[in-house]
């Protein structure tokens, strides 16, 4: 995914729970920053870093103003006594944004991509909320999920078949259903309904820009049906990330 996004991105960040996957991403050489971490917590941390940077920058500016005022007073006093006094130079440590890597941390994102990621997450609202808080108004969030079994297209029955058609998914049957439009399948992967994606996104500050269902991948020769969605971050203040 990284090489496909690189040409369209000024800065590209990759996050994964697996250190091995992060190592492979680093080897590709297309990311500005790759970090091991849980996605919701990582996004929430970006919001915290941005707040810390804003507070730190304000404190640093206040210190500079106080230093300049002090220098001016000392200079005026020296001139009044008929002496020359060299002005002292105010110093300060580099801010977080002055280093290339940390300039990515805490930044607002205008594009987020989660391809074959949400199949490991049931309740999407914490992620959608954290993503909204870390995204610019108008930012896009492209994502894929597997489709609920009852919403998958039923394959045509084969000749001579007397059994009912299967759901055509990655492991047929039902698992543990969540409270609102998602299901833990026997495969250990979650499936989500398009309506749930839209409603959960709306509650977190996203609107559906595009959404379609279809085959999202092939597993052991079997097509896996899913949702391909692009959400757009609504304008206004940043959403509060949900824990």
PDB file of C-alpha atoms in Angstrom:
ATOM      1  CA  UNK A   1       0.000   0.000   0.000  1.00  0.00           C
ATOM      2  CA  UNK A   2       2.819   2.408   0.836  1.00  0.00           C
ATOM      3  CA  UNK A   3       4.318   2.572  -2.682  1.00  0.00           C
ATOM      4  CA  UNK A   4       0.860   3.232  -4.140  1.00  0.00           C
ATOM      5  CA  UNK A   5       0.268   6.162  -1.775  1.00  0.00           C
ATOM      6  CA  UNK A   6       3.761   7.653  -1.841  1.00  0.00           C
ATOM      7  CA  UNK A   7       3.326   9.640  -5.051  1.00  0.00           C
ATOM      8  CA  UNK A   8       0.169  11.296  -3.715  1.00  0.00           C
ATOM      9  CA  UNK A   9       1.518  12.164  -0.261  1.00  0.00           C
ATOM     10  CA  UNK A  10       3.846  14.864   0.967  1.00  0.00           C
ATOM     11  CA  UNK A  11       4.370  12.895   4.180  1.00  0.00           C
ATOM     12  CA  UNK A  12       3.472   9.253   4.675  1.00  0.00           C
ATOM     13  CA  UNK A  13       3.122   7.521   8.054  1.00  0.00           C
ATOM     14  CA  UNK A  14       2.603   3.812   8.687  1.00  0.00           C
ATOM     15  CA  UNK A  15       1.297   2.253  11.912  1.00  0.00           C
ATOM     16  CA  UNK A  16       0.905  -1.450  12.695  1.00  0.00           C
ATOM     17  CA  UNK A  17       0.664  -3.649  15.777  1.00  0.00           C
ATOM     18  CA  UNK A  18       3.224  -6.030  14.312  1.00  0.00           C
ATOM     19  CA  UNK A  19       6.883  -5.103  14.615  1.00  0.00           C
ATOM     20  CA  UNK A  20       7.585  -7.493  11.755  1.00  0.00           C
ATOM     21  CA  UNK A  21       5.160  -5.711   9.443  1.00  0.00           C
ATOM     22  CA  UNK A  22       6.631  -2.363  10.450  1.00  0.00           C
ATOM     23  CA  UNK A  23      10.082  -3.693   9.624  1.00  0.00           C
ATOM     24  CA  UNK A  24       8.922  -4.676   6.145  1.00  0.00           C
ATOM     25  CA  UNK A  25       7.385  -1.223   5.695  1.00  0.00           C
ATOM     26  CA  UNK A  26      10.679   0.424   6.622  1.00  0.00           C
ATOM     27  CA  UNK A  27      12.493  -1.762   4.087  1.00  0.00           C
ATOM     28  CA  UNK A  28      10.238  -0.417   1.339  1.00  0.00           C
ATOM     29  CA  UNK A  29      11.697   3.027   1.937  1.00  0.00           C
ATOM     30  CA  UNK A  30       8.516   4.926   1.083  1.00  0.00           C
ATOM     31  CA  UNK A  31       7.422   6.022   4.567  1.00  0.00           C
ATOM     32  CA  UNK A  32       8.542   9.134   6.424  1.00  0.00           C
ATOM     33  CA  UNK A  33       7.674   7.485   9.732  1.00  0.00           C
ATOM     34  CA  UNK A  34       6.778   3.907  10.705  1.00  0.00           C
ATOM     35  CA  UNK A  35       5.720   3.090  14.255  1.00  0.00           C
ATOM     36  CA  UNK A  36       4.537   0.011  16.122  1.00  0.00           C
ATOM     37  CA  UNK A  37       1.310   0.699  17.950  1.00  0.00           C
ATOM     38  CA  UNK A  38      -2.409   0.179  18.387  1.00  0.00           C
ATOM     39  CA  UNK A  39      -4.142   2.437  15.888  1.00  0.00           C
ATOM     40  CA  UNK A  40      -6.675   4.185  18.149  1.00  0.00           C
ATOM     41  CA  UNK A  41      -4.089   4.880  20.839  1.00  0.00           C
ATOM     42  CA  UNK A  42      -1.607   6.117  18.234  1.00  0.00           C
ATOM     43  CA  UNK A  43      -4.116   8.567  16.752  1.00  0.00           C
ATOM     44  CA  UNK A  44      -5.090   9.809  20.198  1.00  0.00           C
ATOM     45  CA  UNK A  45      -1.425  10.386  20.957  1.00  0.00           C
ATOM     46  CA  UNK A  46      -1.110  12.578  17.843  1.00  0.00           C
ATOM     47  CA  UNK A  47      -3.853  14.819  19.218  1.00  0.00           C
ATOM     48  CA  UNK A  48      -2.045  15.017  22.570  1.00  0.00           C
ATOM     49  CA  UNK A  49       1.269  15.841  20.886  1.00  0.00           C
ATOM     50  CA  UNK A  50      -0.358  18.621  18.880  1.00  0.00           C
ATOM     51  CA  UNK A  51      -1.825  20.123  22.054  1.00  0.00           C
ATOM     52  CA  UNK A  52       1.530  19.861  23.827  1.00  0.00           C
ATOM     53  CA  UNK A  53       3.287  21.518  20.902  1.00  0.00           C
ATOM     54  CA  UNK A  54       0.773  24.362  20.904  1.00  0.00           C
ATOM     55  CA  UNK A  55       1.222  24.952  24.610  1.00  0.00           C
ATOM     56  CA  UNK A  56       4.995  24.664  24.319  1.00  0.00           C
ATOM     57  CA  UNK A  57       5.143  27.102  21.423  1.00  0.00           C
ATOM     58  CA  UNK A  58       3.042  29.628  23.340  1.00  0.00           C
ATOM     59  CA  UNK A  59       5.289  29.344  26.391  1.00  0.00           C
ATOM     60  CA  UNK A  60       8.411  29.657  24.234  1.00  0.00           C
ATOM     61  CA  UNK A  61       7.069  32.808  22.533  1.00  0.00           C
ATOM     62  CA  UNK A  62       6.258  34.355  25.889  1.00  0.00           C
ATOM     63  CA  UNK A  63       9.798  33.658  27.103  1.00  0.00           C
ATOM     64  CA  UNK A  64      11.234  35.292  23.980  1.00  0.00           C
ATOM     65  CA  UNK A  65       9.117  38.416  24.477  1.00  0.00           C
ATOM     66  CA  UNK A  66      10.141  38.696  28.119  1.00  0.00           C
ATOM     67  CA  UNK A  67      13.799  38.260  27.168  1.00  0.00           C
ATOM     68  CA  UNK A  68      13.571  40.936  24.481  1.00  0.00           C
ATOM     69  CA  UNK A  69      11.924  43.384  26.883  1.00  0.00           C
ATOM     70  CA  UNK A  70      14.627  42.733  29.443  1.00  0.00           C
ATOM     71  CA  UNK A  71      17.344  43.293  26.850  1.00  0.00           C
ATOM     72  CA  UNK A  72      15.787  46.581  25.759  1.00  0.00           C
ATOM     73  CA  UNK A  73      15.594  47.805  29.342  1.00  0.00           C
ATOM     74  CA  UNK A  74      19.216  46.881  29.994  1.00  0.00           C
ATOM     75  CA  UNK A  75      20.299  48.568  26.773  1.00  0.00           C
ATOM     76  CA  UNK A  76      18.444  51.756  27.663  1.00  0.00           C
ATOM     77  CA  UNK A  77      19.990  51.766  31.128  1.00  0.00           C
ATOM     78  CA  UNK A  78      23.460  51.307  29.645  1.00  0.00           C
ATOM     79  CA  UNK A  79      22.947  54.190  27.231  1.00  0.00           C
ATOM     80  CA  UNK A  80      21.715  56.382  30.075  1.00  0.00           C
ATOM     81  CA  UNK A  81      24.957  55.786  31.985  1.00  0.00           C
ATOM     82  CA  UNK A  82      26.989  56.590  28.886  1.00  0.00           C
ATOM     83  CA  UNK A  83      28.306  53.074  28.543  1.00  0.00           C
ATOM     84  CA  UNK A  84      28.046  50.521  25.818  1.00  0.00           C
ATOM     85  CA  UNK A  85      26.661  47.166  26.700  1.00  0.00           C
ATOM     86  CA  UNK A  86      26.424  44.218  24.397  1.00  0.00           C
ATOM     87  CA  UNK A  87      22.957  42.792  24.124  1.00  0.00           C
ATOM     88  CA  UNK A  88      22.588  39.194  25.152  1.00  0.00           C
ATOM     89  CA  UNK A  89      21.163  36.752  22.677  1.00  0.00           C
ATOM     90  CA  UNK A  90      18.104  34.870  23.837  1.00  0.00           C
ATOM     91  CA  UNK A  91      18.469  31.121  23.387  1.00  0.00           C
ATOM     92  CA  UNK A  92      16.051  28.225  23.375  1.00  0.00           C
ATOM     93  CA  UNK A  93      15.872  24.547  22.581  1.00  0.00           C
ATOM     94  CA  UNK A  94      14.552  23.436  19.216  1.00  0.00           C
ATOM     95  CA  UNK A  95      10.820  22.892  19.161  1.00  0.00           C
ATOM     96  CA  UNK A  96       9.402  19.492  18.261  1.00  0.00           C
ATOM     97  CA  UNK A  97       8.396  20.675  14.810  1.00  0.00           C
ATOM     98  CA  UNK A  98      11.972  21.604  13.876  1.00  0.00           C
ATOM     99  CA  UNK A  99      13.055  17.977  13.449  1.00  0.00           C
ATOM    100  CA  UNK A 100      12.068  16.100  10.280  1.00  0.00           C
ATOM    101  CA  UNK A 101      10.647  13.001  11.970  1.00  0.00           C
ATOM    102  CA  UNK A 102       8.743  14.783  14.710  1.00  0.00           C
ATOM    103  CA  UNK A 103       7.215  17.194  12.208  1.00  0.00           C
ATOM    104  CA  UNK A 104       5.082  14.220  11.179  1.00  0.00           C
ATOM    105  CA  UNK A 105       4.028  13.484  14.752  1.00  0.00           C
ATOM    106  CA  UNK A 106       1.129  15.584  15.922  1.00  0.00           C
ATOM    107  CA  UNK A 107       0.274  16.761  12.407  1.00  0.00           C
ATOM    108  CA  UNK A 108      -3.276  16.839  11.111  1.00  0.00           C
ATOM    109  CA  UNK A 109      -3.863  14.277   8.379  1.00  0.00           C
ATOM    110  CA  UNK A 110      -5.715  14.922   5.129  1.00  0.00           C
ATOM    111  CA  UNK A 111      -5.814  11.257   4.090  1.00  0.00           C
ATOM    112  CA  UNK A 112      -6.141   8.072   6.136  1.00  0.00           C
ATOM    113  CA  UNK A 113      -6.194   4.569   4.658  1.00  0.00           C
ATOM    114  CA  UNK A 114      -7.145   1.330   6.430  1.00  0.00           C
ATOM    115  CA  UNK A 115      -7.060  -1.510   3.909  1.00  0.00           C
ATOM    116  CA  UNK A 116      -7.784  -4.971   5.365  1.00  0.00           C
ATOM    117  CA  UNK A 117      -7.400  -3.504   8.864  1.00  0.00           C
ATOM    118  CA  UNK A 118     -10.948  -3.135  10.160  1.00  0.00           C
ATOM    119  CA  UNK A 119     -11.573  -6.876   9.830  1.00  0.00           C
ATOM    120  CA  UNK A 120      -9.764  -7.074  13.187  1.00  0.00           C
ATOM    121  CA  UNK A 121     -11.947  -4.412  14.839  1.00  0.00           C
ATOM    122  CA  UNK A 122     -15.603  -4.841  15.772  1.00  0.00           C
ATOM    123  CA  UNK A 123     -16.824  -1.526  17.180  1.00  0.00           C
ATOM    124  CA  UNK A 124     -15.509   1.106  14.762  1.00  0.00           C
ATOM    125  CA  UNK A 125     -16.628   4.191  16.682  1.00  0.00           C
ATOM    126  CA  UNK A 126     -13.477   4.589  18.834  1.00  0.00           C
ATOM    127  CA  UNK A 127     -11.312   4.435  15.709  1.00  0.00           C
ATOM    128  CA  UNK A 128     -13.538   6.759  13.686  1.00  0.00           C
ATOM    129  CA  UNK A 129     -13.598   9.257  16.549  1.00  0.00           C
ATOM    130  CA  UNK A 130      -9.825   9.176  17.028  1.00  0.00           C
ATOM    131  CA  UNK A 131      -9.304   9.510  13.278  1.00  0.00           C
ATOM    132  CA  UNK A 132     -11.662  12.492  13.110  1.00  0.00           C
ATOM    133  CA  UNK A 133      -9.777  14.252  15.908  1.00  0.00           C
ATOM    134  CA  UNK A 134      -6.497  13.752  14.034  1.00  0.00           C
ATOM    135  CA  UNK A 135      -7.859  14.777  10.629  1.00  0.00           C
ATOM    136  CA  UNK A 136      -8.299  18.105   8.898  1.00  0.00           C
ATOM    137  CA  UNK A 137     -11.804  19.225   7.880  1.00  0.00           C
ATOM    138  CA  UNK A 138     -12.382  17.748   4.439  1.00  0.00           C
ATOM    139  CA  UNK A 139      -9.878  14.931   5.021  1.00  0.00           C
ATOM    140  CA  UNK A 140     -10.654  11.544   3.487  1.00  0.00           C
ATOM    141  CA  UNK A 141     -10.656   8.170   5.226  1.00  0.00           C
ATOM    142  CA  UNK A 142     -10.551   5.223   2.798  1.00  0.00           C
ATOM    143  CA  UNK A 143     -11.326   1.866   4.374  1.00  0.00           C
ATOM    144  CA  UNK A 144     -12.406  -1.676   3.640  1.00  0.00           C
ATOM    145  CA  UNK A 145     -14.388  -4.180   5.700  1.00  0.00           C
ATOM    146  CA  UNK A 146     -15.865  -7.590   5.081  1.00  0.00           C
ATOM    147  CA  UNK A 147     -19.601  -7.716   4.434  1.00  0.00           C
ATOM    148  CA  UNK A 148     -22.108  -9.266   6.821  1.00  0.00           C
ATOM    149  CA  UNK A 149     -23.068 -12.792   5.662  1.00  0.00           C
ATOM    150  CA  UNK A 150     -26.755 -11.999   5.136  1.00  0.00           C
ATOM    151  CA  UNK A 151     -25.850  -9.058   2.890  1.00  0.00           C
ATOM    152  CA  UNK A 152     -23.507 -10.995   0.629  1.00  0.00           C
ATOM    153  CA  UNK A 153     -24.710 -11.947  -2.839  1.00  0.00           C
ATOM    154  CA  UNK A 154     -25.776 -15.573  -2.982  1.00  0.00           C
ATOM    155  CA  UNK A 155     -23.961 -17.600  -5.640  1.00  0.00           C
ATOM    156  CA  UNK A 156     -26.063 -19.350  -8.248  1.00  0.00           C
ATOM    157  CA  UNK A 157     -26.750 -22.981  -7.263  1.00  0.00           C
ATOM    158  CA  UNK A 158     -24.753 -25.535  -9.183  1.00  0.00           C
ATOM    159  CA  UNK A 159     -26.460 -28.001 -11.491  1.00  0.00           C
ATOM    160  CA  UNK A 160     -28.030 -30.851  -9.570  1.00  0.00           C
ATOM    161  CA  UNK A 161     -27.495 -29.187  -6.224  1.00  0.00           C
ATOM    162  CA  UNK A 162     -30.311 -29.633  -3.724  1.00  0.00           C
ATOM    163  CA  UNK A 163     -28.731 -27.778  -0.824  1.00  0.00           C
ATOM    164  CA  UNK A 164     -29.291 -24.121  -0.138  1.00  0.00           C
ATOM    165  CA  UNK A 165     -26.548 -21.784  -1.352  1.00  0.00           C
ATOM    166  CA  UNK A 166     -23.876 -20.722   1.095  1.00  0.00           C
ATOM    167  CA  UNK A 167     -23.230 -17.127   2.056  1.00  0.00           C
ATOM    168  CA  UNK A 168     -20.140 -17.049  -0.120  1.00  0.00           C
ATOM    169  CA  UNK A 169     -17.926 -15.504   2.534  1.00  0.00           C
ATOM    170  CA  UNK A 170     -14.658 -16.254   4.266  1.00  0.00           C
ATOM    171  CA  UNK A 171     -16.116 -19.017   6.385  1.00  0.00           C
ATOM    172  CA  UNK A 172     -19.869 -19.456   6.269  1.00  0.00           C
ATOM    173  CA  UNK A 173     -22.247 -19.119   9.157  1.00  0.00           C
ATOM    174  CA  UNK A 174     -22.664 -16.636  11.974  1.00  0.00           C
ATOM    175  CA  UNK A 175     -20.490 -15.874  14.944  1.00  0.00           C
ATOM    176  CA  UNK A 176     -20.875 -13.382  17.795  1.00  0.00           C
ATOM    177  CA  UNK A 177     -22.932 -10.404  16.635  1.00  0.00           C
ATOM    178  CA  UNK A 178     -22.143  -6.957  18.004  1.00  0.00           C
ATOM    179  CA  UNK A 179     -24.836  -4.545  19.199  1.00  0.00           C
ATOM    180  CA  UNK A 180     -24.995  -2.570  15.973  1.00  0.00           C
ATOM    181  CA  UNK A 181     -24.207  -3.887  12.543  1.00  0.00           C
ATOM    182  CA  UNK A 182     -21.022  -5.911  12.949  1.00  0.00           C
ATOM    183  CA  UNK A 183     -20.273  -9.566  13.504  1.00  0.00           C
ATOM    184  CA  UNK A 184     -17.337 -11.671  14.681  1.00  0.00           C
ATOM    185  CA  UNK A 185     -17.193 -14.501  12.151  1.00  0.00           C
ATOM    186  CA  UNK A 186     -15.987 -18.074  12.762  1.00  0.00           C
ATOM    187  CA  UNK A 187     -12.817 -17.060  10.899  1.00  0.00           C
ATOM    188  CA  UNK A 188     -11.957 -14.618  13.695  1.00  0.00           C
ATOM    189  CA  UNK A 189     -12.473 -11.666  11.353  1.00  0.00           C
ATOM    190  CA  UNK A 190     -15.184  -9.056  11.763  1.00  0.00           C
ATOM    191  CA  UNK A 191     -17.793  -8.183   9.150  1.00  0.00           C
ATOM    192  CA  UNK A 192     -19.694  -4.886   9.042  1.00  0.00           C
ATOM    193  CA  UNK A 193     -22.838  -3.643   7.360  1.00  0.00           C
ATOM    194  CA  UNK A 194     -22.728  -0.586   5.073  1.00  0.00           C
ATOM    195  CA  UNK A 195     -25.410   1.087   7.199  1.00  0.00           C
ATOM    196  CA  UNK A 196     -23.303   0.627  10.324  1.00  0.00           C
ATOM    197  CA  UNK A 197     -20.263   2.188   8.641  1.00  0.00           C
ATOM    198  CA  UNK A 198     -22.346   5.200   7.607  1.00  0.00           C
ATOM    199  CA  UNK A 199     -24.056   5.666  10.974  1.00  0.00           C
ATOM    200  CA  UNK A 200     -20.920   5.125  13.065  1.00  0.00           C
ATOM    201  CA  UNK A 201     -19.042   7.498  10.791  1.00  0.00           C
ATOM    202  CA  UNK A 202     -21.733  10.173  11.119  1.00  0.00           C
ATOM    203  CA  UNK A 203     -21.603   9.988  14.919  1.00  0.00           C
ATOM    204  CA  UNK A 204     -17.835  10.519  14.780  1.00  0.00           C
ATOM    205  CA  UNK A 205     -17.943  13.462  12.376  1.00  0.00           C
ATOM    206  CA  UNK A 206     -17.636  11.773   8.980  1.00  0.00           C
ATOM    207  CA  UNK A 207     -19.954  11.620   5.996  1.00  0.00           C
ATOM    208  CA  UNK A 208     -19.960   8.918   3.331  1.00  0.00           C
ATOM    209  CA  UNK A 209     -18.405  10.277   0.146  1.00  0.00           C
ATOM    210  CA  UNK A 210     -18.479   6.890  -1.611  1.00  0.00           C
ATOM    211  CA  UNK A 211     -19.422   3.358  -0.610  1.00  0.00           C
ATOM    212  CA  UNK A 212     -19.770   0.212  -2.657  1.00  0.00           C
ATOM    213  CA  UNK A 213     -19.833  -3.510  -2.025  1.00  0.00           C
ATOM    214  CA  UNK A 214     -17.959  -6.107  -4.000  1.00  0.00           C
ATOM    215  CA  UNK A 215     -15.065  -8.534  -3.889  1.00  0.00           C
ATOM    216  CA  UNK A 216     -12.253  -7.012  -1.814  1.00  0.00           C
ATOM    217  CA  UNK A 217      -9.814  -9.937  -1.956  1.00  0.00           C
ATOM    218  CA  UNK A 218      -9.520 -13.634  -2.770  1.00  0.00           C
ATOM    219  CA  UNK A 219      -8.733 -16.164  -0.048  1.00  0.00           C
ATOM    220  CA  UNK A 220      -7.815 -19.743  -1.018  1.00  0.00           C
ATOM    221  CA  UNK A 221      -9.498 -19.213  -4.348  1.00  0.00           C
ATOM    222  CA  UNK A 222     -12.719 -17.918  -2.799  1.00  0.00           C
ATOM    223  CA  UNK A 223     -13.906 -14.338  -3.378  1.00  0.00           C
ATOM    224  CA  UNK A 224     -14.406 -12.342  -0.186  1.00  0.00           C
ATOM    225  CA  UNK A 225     -17.193  -9.785  -0.378  1.00  0.00           C
ATOM    226  CA  UNK A 226     -16.819  -6.535   1.473  1.00  0.00           C
ATOM    227  CA  UNK A 227     -17.382  -2.806   1.695  1.00  0.00           C
ATOM    228  CA  UNK A 228     -15.125  -0.224   0.098  1.00  0.00           C
ATOM    229  CA  UNK A 229     -15.839   3.183   1.627  1.00  0.00           C
ATOM    230  CA  UNK A 230     -14.442   6.692   1.453  1.00  0.00           C
ATOM    231  CA  UNK A 231     -15.494   8.946   4.328  1.00  0.00           C
ATOM    232  CA  UNK A 232     -15.060  12.712   4.369  1.00  0.00           C
ATOM    233  CA  UNK A 233     -14.286  14.617   7.568  1.00  0.00           C
ATOM    234  CA  UNK A 234     -16.950  17.219   8.247  1.00  0.00           C
ATOM    235  CA  UNK A 235     -15.882  20.804   8.958  1.00  0.00           C
ATOM    236  CA  UNK A 236     -15.885  22.518  12.321  1.00  0.00           C
ATOM    237  CA  UNK A 237     -14.025  21.711  15.498  1.00  0.00           C
ATOM    238  CA  UNK A 238     -12.082  18.508  15.966  1.00  0.00           C
ATOM    239  CA  UNK A 239     -14.074  15.581  17.261  1.00  0.00           C
ATOM    240  CA  UNK A 240     -13.187  14.231  20.666  1.00  0.00           C
ATOM    241  CA  UNK A 241     -11.602  10.774  20.370  1.00  0.00           C
ATOM    242  CA  UNK A 242     -13.598   8.032  22.024  1.00  0.00           C
ATOM    243  CA  UNK A 243     -11.815   5.682  24.366  1.00  0.00           C
TER     244      UNK A 243
END
